[in-house]
XYZ file of C-alpha atoms in Angstrom:
554
model
C 61.888 -8.248 30.651
C 58.173 -7.945 29.833
C 59.031 -7.940 26.140
C 61.041 -11.139 26.572
C 58.134 -12.841 28.339
C 55.778 -11.817 25.535
C 58.202 -13.234 22.979
C 58.402 -16.511 24.892
C 54.597 -16.697 25.113
C 54.292 -16.153 21.366
C 56.847 -18.896 20.657
C 55.017 -21.210 23.062
C 51.679 -20.639 21.296
C 53.221 -21.163 17.847
C 54.787 -24.466 18.891
C 51.551 -25.674 20.466
C 49.513 -24.714 17.393
C 51.909 -26.628 15.140
C 51.743 -29.691 17.378
C 47.965 -29.673 17.515
C 47.781 -29.133 13.757
C 50.032 -32.145 13.262
C 47.944 -34.208 15.653
C 44.783 -33.204 13.823
C 46.282 -34.330 10.552
C 47.788 -37.591 11.725
C 45.586 -38.951 14.423
C 42.140 -40.189 15.141
C 40.168 -36.894 14.879
C 38.085 -35.818 17.850
C 35.123 -34.759 15.831
C 31.424 -35.516 16.052
C 31.739 -37.792 19.070
C 34.620 -35.800 20.616
C 36.638 -39.004 20.759
C 37.751 -40.083 17.350
C 40.204 -38.409 15.098
C 40.855 -39.445 11.558
C 44.217 -40.332 10.103
C 43.884 -38.976 6.613
C 47.607 -38.867 5.921
C 47.903 -42.553 6.757
C 45.617 -43.430 3.868
C 47.084 -46.306 1.943
C 46.685 -46.664 -1.785
C 47.912 -50.053 -2.854
C 47.982 -52.125 -6.005
C 47.622 -55.880 -6.051
C 48.458 -58.202 -8.907
C 46.287 -61.257 -9.427
C 49.284 -63.243 -10.647
C 51.078 -63.353 -7.306
C 48.228 -62.183 -5.072
C 50.563 -59.679 -3.413
C 49.579 -56.186 -2.402
C 52.113 -53.408 -2.736
C 52.101 -49.676 -2.210
C 52.103 -47.397 -5.232
C 52.721 -43.704 -5.681
C 49.767 -41.540 -6.495
C 51.702 -39.736 -9.189
C 52.453 -42.966 -11.027
C 49.099 -43.866 -12.507
C 50.472 -46.739 -14.559
C 50.995 -48.793 -11.405
C 47.297 -48.584 -10.564
C 46.330 -50.235 -13.834
C 49.126 -52.783 -13.911
C 47.734 -56.284 -14.263
C 44.246 -57.616 -13.793
C 42.647 -57.252 -10.412
C 44.365 -54.025 -9.361
C 43.100 -52.963 -5.967
C 42.825 -49.819 -3.922
C 42.790 -50.133 -0.149
C 41.226 -47.329 1.889
C 41.335 -47.396 5.689
C 38.046 -46.993 7.541
C 37.525 -45.352 10.913
C 35.254 -47.194 13.338
C 33.085 -44.467 14.859
C 32.247 -46.061 18.209
C 30.762 -49.136 16.500
C 28.005 -46.900 15.075
C 29.287 -46.600 11.518
C 32.477 -46.788 9.480
C 33.844 -43.770 7.625
C 36.354 -43.259 4.854
C 37.737 -39.998 3.503
C 37.425 -38.867 -0.107
C 38.608 -35.595 -1.645
C 36.446 -33.408 -3.870
C 37.276 -30.809 -6.502
C 40.400 -29.070 -7.612
C 41.236 -28.031 -4.063
C 40.745 -31.614 -2.809
C 38.396 -30.725 0.004
C 38.165 -33.786 2.297
C 34.862 -35.292 3.449
C 34.348 -38.261 5.763
C 31.672 -40.491 4.295
C 29.744 -43.394 5.810
C 30.214 -46.648 3.894
C 26.686 -47.785 3.009
C 26.028 -50.943 0.984
C 22.287 -50.408 1.353
C 22.150 -47.393 -0.992
C 23.838 -46.262 -4.206
C 24.003 -42.470 -3.995
C 26.990 -40.435 -2.883
C 26.139 -37.079 -1.340
C 27.746 -34.271 0.621
C 26.159 -31.069 2.015
C 25.819 -28.053 -0.249
C 26.935 -24.576 0.779
C 23.307 -23.425 0.502
C 21.881 -26.223 2.652
C 19.045 -24.753 4.688
C 19.227 -27.023 7.748
C 22.482 -28.980 7.553
C 24.075 -27.280 10.535
C 20.985 -27.925 12.636
C 21.515 -31.617 11.834
C 25.224 -31.543 12.765
C 26.459 -31.406 9.165
C 28.937 -28.575 9.523
C 31.186 -29.188 6.527
C 29.696 -27.767 3.310
C 30.800 -27.811 -0.329
C 30.729 -24.837 -2.669
C 30.497 -26.043 -6.268
C 30.921 -22.509 -7.646
C 34.444 -22.244 -6.220
C 35.665 -25.338 -8.079
C 36.488 -25.027 -11.754
C 35.870 -28.751 -12.272
C 32.399 -28.804 -10.674
C 29.406 -28.625 -12.998
C 25.787 -28.619 -11.890
C 22.985 -29.649 -14.219
C 19.878 -28.086 -12.684
C 19.839 -26.859 -9.096
C 16.062 -26.723 -9.098
C 15.699 -30.391 -10.064
C 15.741 -31.865 -6.549
C 16.100 -35.601 -5.884
C 14.866 -37.173 -2.660
C 16.557 -40.172 -1.024
C 14.895 -41.983 1.879
C 16.890 -43.983 4.414
C 15.741 -46.246 7.214
C 16.231 -43.218 9.442
C 16.324 -39.796 7.811
C 16.181 -38.435 4.284
C 17.979 -35.911 2.062
C 17.087 -33.678 -0.904
C 19.707 -32.484 -3.357
C 20.671 -31.766 -6.950
C 23.094 -33.585 -9.245
C 26.596 -32.261 -9.913
C 29.580 -33.681 -11.758
C 32.921 -33.257 -10.031
C 36.360 -34.843 -9.747
C 36.854 -37.203 -6.802
C 40.270 -38.172 -5.449
C 41.042 -41.189 -3.288
C 44.011 -39.450 -1.666
C 45.162 -35.914 -1.041
C 48.246 -36.785 -3.110
C 46.317 -38.313 -6.015
C 46.875 -36.228 -9.150
C 44.293 -37.802 -11.478
C 41.119 -38.804 -9.681
C 37.981 -39.564 -11.660
C 34.859 -37.643 -12.619
C 31.636 -38.730 -10.965
C 28.029 -37.613 -10.582
C 26.728 -37.204 -7.053
C 24.304 -35.103 -5.021
C 24.872 -31.802 -3.295
C 22.287 -31.870 -0.524
C 20.267 -28.751 0.328
C 17.863 -30.287 2.844
C 18.315 -33.074 5.390
C 15.952 -34.685 7.878
C 16.702 -36.556 11.084
C 20.496 -36.846 10.852
C 21.358 -35.337 14.242
C 22.245 -38.666 15.814
C 24.734 -39.749 13.156
C 26.648 -36.461 12.949
C 28.247 -37.163 9.589
C 29.714 -35.328 6.590
C 28.105 -37.430 3.874
C 27.379 -40.949 2.625
C 28.957 -43.043 -0.101
C 26.499 -45.614 -1.417
C 27.978 -48.922 -2.592
C 24.711 -50.628 -3.463
C 23.794 -52.536 -6.588
C 23.827 -50.552 -9.824
C 20.318 -51.687 -10.700
C 18.927 -49.808 -7.687
C 20.443 -46.425 -8.455
C 18.434 -43.611 -6.906
C 18.700 -41.295 -9.908
C 19.611 -43.636 -12.795
C 23.307 -42.951 -12.627
C 26.327 -45.206 -12.627
C 27.514 -46.341 -9.217
C 30.922 -45.257 -8.020
C 32.174 -48.825 -8.495
C 31.069 -48.830 -12.142
C 32.545 -45.383 -12.696
C 35.904 -46.456 -11.237
C 36.015 -49.445 -13.595
C 35.031 -47.313 -16.584
C 37.803 -44.817 -15.821
C 40.335 -47.633 -15.439
C 40.918 -47.128 -11.729
C 39.965 -50.761 -11.023
C 39.518 -53.798 -13.271
C 36.613 -55.536 -11.535
C 33.365 -54.278 -10.090
C 34.207 -55.894 -6.781
C 34.793 -54.453 -3.350
C 35.224 -55.988 0.081
C 34.955 -54.909 3.691
C 37.002 -55.759 6.747
C 35.428 -54.138 9.808
C 37.336 -54.177 13.071
C 35.678 -53.705 16.452
C 38.444 -51.348 17.605
C 36.760 -47.976 18.002
C 38.439 -44.819 16.720
C 41.222 -46.682 14.922
C 41.914 -46.928 11.206
C 42.533 -50.687 11.060
C 39.296 -51.416 9.192
C 39.653 -51.566 5.423
C 37.617 -50.990 2.264
C 39.132 -52.709 -0.797
C 38.080 -51.467 -4.242
C 38.668 -53.870 -7.131
C 38.817 -57.172 -5.278
C 39.578 -58.625 -1.874
C 42.594 -59.287 0.327
C 43.022 -62.729 1.858
C 45.272 -61.274 4.560
C 42.085 -60.285 6.371
C 40.505 -63.738 6.235
C 40.916 -67.020 8.053
C 39.370 -70.032 6.416
C 37.681 -70.524 3.050
C 35.446 -68.053 1.229
C 31.829 -69.106 0.694
C 29.948 -67.425 -2.151
C 26.173 -67.032 -2.121
C 24.163 -65.730 -5.062
C 22.103 -62.600 -4.590
C 18.348 -63.200 -4.730
C 17.152 -59.775 -5.933
C 18.100 -57.388 -8.699
C 18.166 -54.303 -6.521
C 20.022 -54.952 -3.255
C 22.946 -56.833 -1.796
C 20.602 -59.497 -0.453
C 20.657 -63.269 -0.115
C 18.112 -65.844 0.928
C 17.887 -67.076 4.515
C 16.754 -70.683 4.609
C 16.850 -71.294 8.356
C 17.456 -69.530 11.664
C 17.894 -70.982 15.124
C 19.088 -70.318 18.649
C 21.565 -72.830 20.053
C 23.165 -73.143 23.481
C 26.060 -75.397 24.385
C 25.060 -77.751 27.223
C 26.975 -80.576 28.844
C 25.433 -84.034 28.613
C 24.846 -85.961 31.837
C 26.154 -89.214 30.332
C 29.358 -87.797 28.866
C 31.708 -84.894 29.137
C 30.967 -83.768 25.602
C 29.099 -80.550 24.902
C 25.803 -80.766 23.094
C 23.888 -77.942 21.439
C 20.380 -77.237 22.549
C 18.868 -75.912 19.317
C 15.579 -74.078 18.885
C 14.363 -73.104 15.438
C 13.127 -69.617 14.656
C 10.274 -69.014 12.255
C 10.844 -65.795 10.349
C 8.240 -64.000 8.243
C 10.740 -63.151 5.505
C 13.320 -65.117 3.550
C 15.414 -62.126 2.429
C 18.484 -60.856 4.253
C 20.170 -57.583 3.214
C 23.886 -57.196 3.921
C 23.980 -53.539 4.926
C 27.092 -51.785 6.212
C 25.003 -48.672 6.849
C 23.085 -50.511 9.582
C 24.750 -50.695 12.981
C 23.029 -53.772 14.407
C 20.770 -56.616 13.270
C 17.351 -55.341 12.287
C 14.343 -57.657 12.298
C 10.746 -57.023 11.293
C 8.471 -56.698 14.300
C 6.916 -60.211 13.997
C 10.361 -61.803 13.768
C 11.703 -59.872 16.759
C 8.635 -60.911 18.774
C 9.320 -64.533 17.827
C 12.911 -64.144 19.003
C 11.765 -62.716 22.356
C 9.297 -65.578 22.873
C 11.913 -68.211 22.092
C 14.468 -66.662 24.469
C 11.904 -66.724 27.261
C 10.435 -70.185 26.646
C 13.560 -72.199 25.882
C 16.294 -70.285 27.657
C 14.535 -68.456 30.483
C 15.687 -65.003 29.370
C 13.034 -62.304 29.667
C 13.397 -59.443 27.210
C 11.495 -56.321 26.253
C 11.669 -53.618 23.628
C 12.978 -50.222 24.648
C 13.011 -47.074 22.572
C 16.577 -45.843 22.849
C 16.404 -43.081 20.232
C 14.437 -39.931 20.872
C 14.577 -38.849 17.234
C 13.551 -42.078 15.482
C 11.219 -45.030 15.915
C 13.984 -47.498 16.749
C 13.455 -50.128 19.441
C 16.259 -52.196 20.974
C 15.979 -55.574 22.649
C 16.873 -55.370 26.372
C 17.021 -58.523 28.499
C 17.099 -59.109 32.263
C 20.121 -61.412 32.149
C 23.745 -60.345 32.527
C 25.510 -63.717 32.274
C 26.918 -63.965 28.760
C 27.188 -67.758 29.009
C 23.431 -68.121 29.374
C 22.753 -66.480 26.032
C 22.415 -68.856 23.069
C 24.219 -68.472 19.784
C 22.246 -66.985 16.912
C 22.687 -69.350 13.941
C 21.318 -68.683 10.488
C 21.744 -70.516 7.196
C 22.175 -68.400 4.067
C 21.778 -69.587 0.493
C 18.952 -70.733 -1.743
C 20.413 -74.022 -2.933
C 21.943 -76.882 -0.900
C 25.233 -76.521 -2.755
C 25.803 -72.974 -1.583
C 24.036 -72.979 1.793
C 26.309 -71.989 4.649
C 25.779 -71.613 8.399
C 26.833 -68.419 10.150
C 26.928 -67.980 13.899
C 26.991 -65.073 16.350
C 27.645 -65.892 19.991
C 26.030 -64.093 22.901
C 29.206 -62.169 23.568
C 29.177 -60.942 19.973
C 25.574 -59.730 19.875
C 25.404 -58.288 23.423
C 26.061 -54.572 23.179
C 26.318 -53.528 26.836
C 25.081 -54.362 30.329
C 23.877 -51.880 32.930
C 21.839 -51.495 36.108
C 18.253 -50.247 35.905
C 16.167 -49.986 39.089
C 18.698 -52.212 40.867
C 18.291 -54.875 38.181
C 21.203 -55.665 35.882
C 20.143 -55.784 32.252
C 21.856 -56.220 28.895
C 21.065 -54.445 25.642
C 21.336 -56.732 22.621
C 22.316 -55.764 19.094
C 18.858 -56.634 17.800
C 16.533 -53.849 16.727
C 13.064 -53.370 15.378
C 12.456 -50.894 12.575
C 9.554 -50.693 10.143
C 10.924 -52.966 7.430
C 10.013 -56.097 5.530
C 13.523 -57.521 5.472
C 16.202 -58.712 7.847
C 19.210 -56.408 7.850
C 22.589 -57.852 8.825
C 24.615 -54.800 9.731
C 28.022 -54.116 11.235
C 27.453 -56.604 14.073
C 27.570 -59.382 11.464
C 30.181 -57.786 9.197
C 32.682 -57.434 12.031
C 32.866 -61.227 12.304
C 32.776 -62.069 8.596
C 34.956 -60.552 5.903
C 32.508 -59.801 3.098
C 33.114 -59.595 -0.666
C 30.570 -57.806 -2.855
C 30.957 -59.096 -6.427
C 28.819 -57.039 -8.798
C 30.236 -58.679 -11.925
C 29.156 -62.168 -10.837
C 26.057 -61.168 -8.807
C 27.204 -62.826 -5.600
C 28.435 -62.146 -2.092
C 31.390 -63.937 -0.519
C 31.822 -64.559 3.209
C 34.883 -65.673 5.150
C 35.654 -65.668 8.838
C 37.485 -62.399 9.474
C 40.926 -62.487 10.979
C 41.127 -61.095 14.497
C 43.579 -58.215 14.575
C 44.740 -57.275 18.030
C 45.050 -53.528 18.476
C 48.545 -52.201 19.005
C 49.594 -51.265 22.532
C 48.954 -47.635 23.246
C 52.657 -46.825 23.369
C 52.997 -48.021 19.749
C 50.164 -45.936 18.370
C 50.704 -42.634 16.520
C 48.593 -40.781 19.062
C 51.011 -41.825 21.831
C 53.920 -40.450 19.798
C 52.022 -37.209 19.328
C 51.250 -36.910 23.044
C 54.842 -37.802 23.919
C 56.178 -35.114 21.608
C 53.677 -32.648 23.005
C 54.666 -33.523 26.575
C 58.391 -33.161 25.853
C 57.820 -29.818 24.148
C 55.674 -28.519 26.993
C 58.232 -29.757 29.536
C 61.056 -27.984 27.715
C 59.086 -24.762 27.473
C 58.118 -24.935 31.157
C 61.783 -25.465 32.083
C 62.756 -22.505 29.898
C 60.081 -20.316 31.486
C 61.203 -21.430 34.955
C 64.798 -20.433 34.188
C 63.588 -17.077 32.902
C 61.541 -16.564 36.063
C 64.501 -17.416 38.296
C 66.692 -14.994 36.359
C 64.004 -12.327 36.634
C 63.761 -12.797 40.424
C 67.560 -12.610 40.786
C 67.670 -9.411 38.723
C 64.856 -7.840 40.740
C 66.556 -8.625 44.058
C 69.911 -7.319 42.825
C 68.219 -4.153 41.609
C 66.496 -3.698 44.969
C 69.799 -4.112 46.822
C 71.597 -1.587 44.625
C 68.669 0.800 44.899
C 68.745 0.517 48.705
C 72.466 1.267 48.826
C 72.032 4.230 46.528
C 69.127 5.517 48.603
C 71.236 5.365 51.756
C 74.007 7.244 50.026
C 71.707 9.958 48.727
C 69.723 10.441 51.974
C 70.608 13.559 54.175
C 72.285 12.891 57.582
C 70.456 13.215 60.875
C 71.057 16.726 62.414
C 68.777 16.554 65.432
C 71.441 17.547 67.978
C 75.062 17.522 69.104
C 74.672 14.315 71.061
C 73.763 12.389 67.894
C 76.626 13.689 65.810
C 79.101 11.174 67.203
C 77.181 8.422 65.473
C 77.409 10.123 62.067
C 80.218 10.700 59.648
C 81.985 14.007 59.651
C 83.039 16.257 56.791
C 85.621 14.642 54.580
C 85.133 11.235 56.218
C 85.298 8.226 53.917
C 84.053 4.946 55.360
C 85.139 1.624 53.843
C 82.017 -0.503 54.242
C 81.632 -4.213 53.818
C 80.992 -4.998 50.201
C 83.412 -2.238 49.067
C 80.628 0.378 49.099
C 81.683 3.987 49.837
C 79.662 6.671 51.592
C 80.731 10.307 51.066
C 79.270 13.290 52.848
C 79.577 16.883 51.757
C 81.280 19.063 54.429
C 78.992 21.919 53.555
C 76.047 19.892 54.914
C 77.317 20.122 58.515
C 75.276 22.481 60.641
C 76.905 25.763 61.557
C 75.441 25.548 65.057
C 78.053 23.042 66.242
C 80.182 24.429 69.035
C 83.957 24.786 68.918
C 84.442 22.056 71.523
C 82.336 19.668 69.504
C 84.342 20.452 66.411
C 87.546 19.658 68.296
C 86.106 16.338 69.466
C 84.971 15.526 65.949
C 88.395 16.349 64.496
C 90.132 14.108 67.006
C 87.693 11.246 66.317
C 88.134 11.715 62.587
C 91.901 11.580 62.836
C 91.659 8.306 64.743
C 89.302 6.809 62.195
C 91.506 7.910 59.334
C 94.482 6.287 61.005
C 92.506 3.094 61.506
C 91.470 2.816 57.869
C 94.558 4.262 56.209
C 95.620 2.205 53.252
C 99.223 0.985 53.132
C 101.553 2.982 50.918
C 103.650 1.033 48.481
C 107.333 1.586 49.111
C 109.479 2.749 46.300
C 112.424 0.575 45.550
C-alpha cells in the first residue's frame, strides 16, 4: 500500500509539473514583478499587403510570404509590465534563447547581459547569454568596451554579431550586431533582460546599423517604418509593435504626420502648451474651456517609449506647478519616489479628477502640420492615496535632469504612433480603445481551470485510495482479532470456570461462520471424575443442539 501511495504521489507531481510548465509557456509570466507572465507561444507573425491593406498570418517556415508585396509587416505582441515599460521577446543564436527586451525609441542599441557580467545579477538581470556556446555568434574584441548612458542607469559591453529570430519557430532570422553587456549600473528598479533600441539611425551609439535598417537590408521588411500600439491593460499581450508599417485596425480617426526637427532623435517641435478646464457658462448650458498657457523653456519634444511618464525640465515643471496653483487652486509638490535615482514626481493635494485641467500641447513647426493633442486629468493621474490623513494624487509628470520634454508611455497609450525613418516623420492617430477580455475568456483562466480539474480528480482518486486503505486495515484487524482468539489458550483457573469454556472435541458454530477448535490434550488432568461426567453430558446436549441435518438418501 505504501508503494501505491508513492506511485500516486509521483504521478501527481509529474502532472502538476507539466501543467505549470504549460502555464509558464502560454501565459503572462510571473517574473520580475511576480505578477506578469509572458505569452511567447502566442507571438503572431503576420504579413500585410499594401494593395488590400489586409493583415494575414504566415508560417515561419515559408519565408516567401514575408516578402510578398510592398509593405510587408511583422506584428509582435508587447507585454505591459505594470505600466512601467513594454517588453517584446526575441530569440538569439542557434538555440533560440529567448530574451524579453524593453522597447525603447529613445536609444538605438540592442543589448543583453553577457555570461561574464560582473554585476548583472546584483541588478536583477538574471538571464545571461553565452556567445561561446553558439556557433553563429562572433565577437570582434571583448576588450573594446562601449558605454551607453540612459536617463537612469548605464551599461558597458562589447560588440558581437549573432542571428536574431522573431519567433521560436522562425527558421531564417537575420544577422545583427549588438552588445553583450558585462557591467550595468542602476538597473535594479526595472528588473529587465535587455533593451532593444528603435531610435534614429543617425544617433547610433557605436556607428552600426539599427535593427530596422538591418531588417530592411535582409529583406524582412520593405520600409524602415514601425508603429506602436500601447494598451493600458497590465500584464496582457494586447499591445503591439508593427515592423514595416502600421495597422489601421488600432486607430480611430485620421493620421497626422509631423516632421522630425533633429537628425538624432524621434523628436518634434512643440509650439504651444496649455492647461484647460471645462467650465459651464452662467448664461448658457454650454461648456466653455478655461485655458491657461504654459511657457516652456524648450521647444523640443522627444517621443520616447522607454520613458514611463511625461518628463519635464525642472523650470517647466515648476511653471506647471505654479499654474495649477494660481489658476486651478491645486497645490502640488515634488516628491522623490525612487531611492536609487534622482527622479521626482509631482504629487498634488487634490483627489477629485474633475478638478484637474486637461494638458493640451500643439506639436509641429509649420501651421500646415500643427496638431493639438490632449491628455485629461484622468489620463495623467497615476494614483491617489492618503498621507497624514490628507488624500493626495500622484501625477504622471516627472522631473529629471534633461533639456527636453519627453512624452513617454502616458502619451503613447492614447495615441497610436508611427515612426517613419524613410520619410523623417512621426504619425499620430487616436488609438482605438480595446476592452480587455473577461477573465473567463483569457488563456490564464483556461490554465487555472485545467489545473483545478486535474487537482480535483487527483484528490478524488487519493480519497478513494484512502477509503480503500481504511477498509482493508479494519478488515485485517478483524481477521487478526478472530485468529488471536482462536490461537489463545483457554482459561484453566478452576473447575467452577470450566462450564463456561469449550470441552475437548467441542466445535462451536459462531456467528459469522467462524469455527473455534480446542485440542483435547489441553484439558487439565486435575479435573475430577464427576466434573468429567458433567462435561460429557453438557457436551452431548450441545452437540445435539447444533447437529447438522443429514440428507436423506432417496
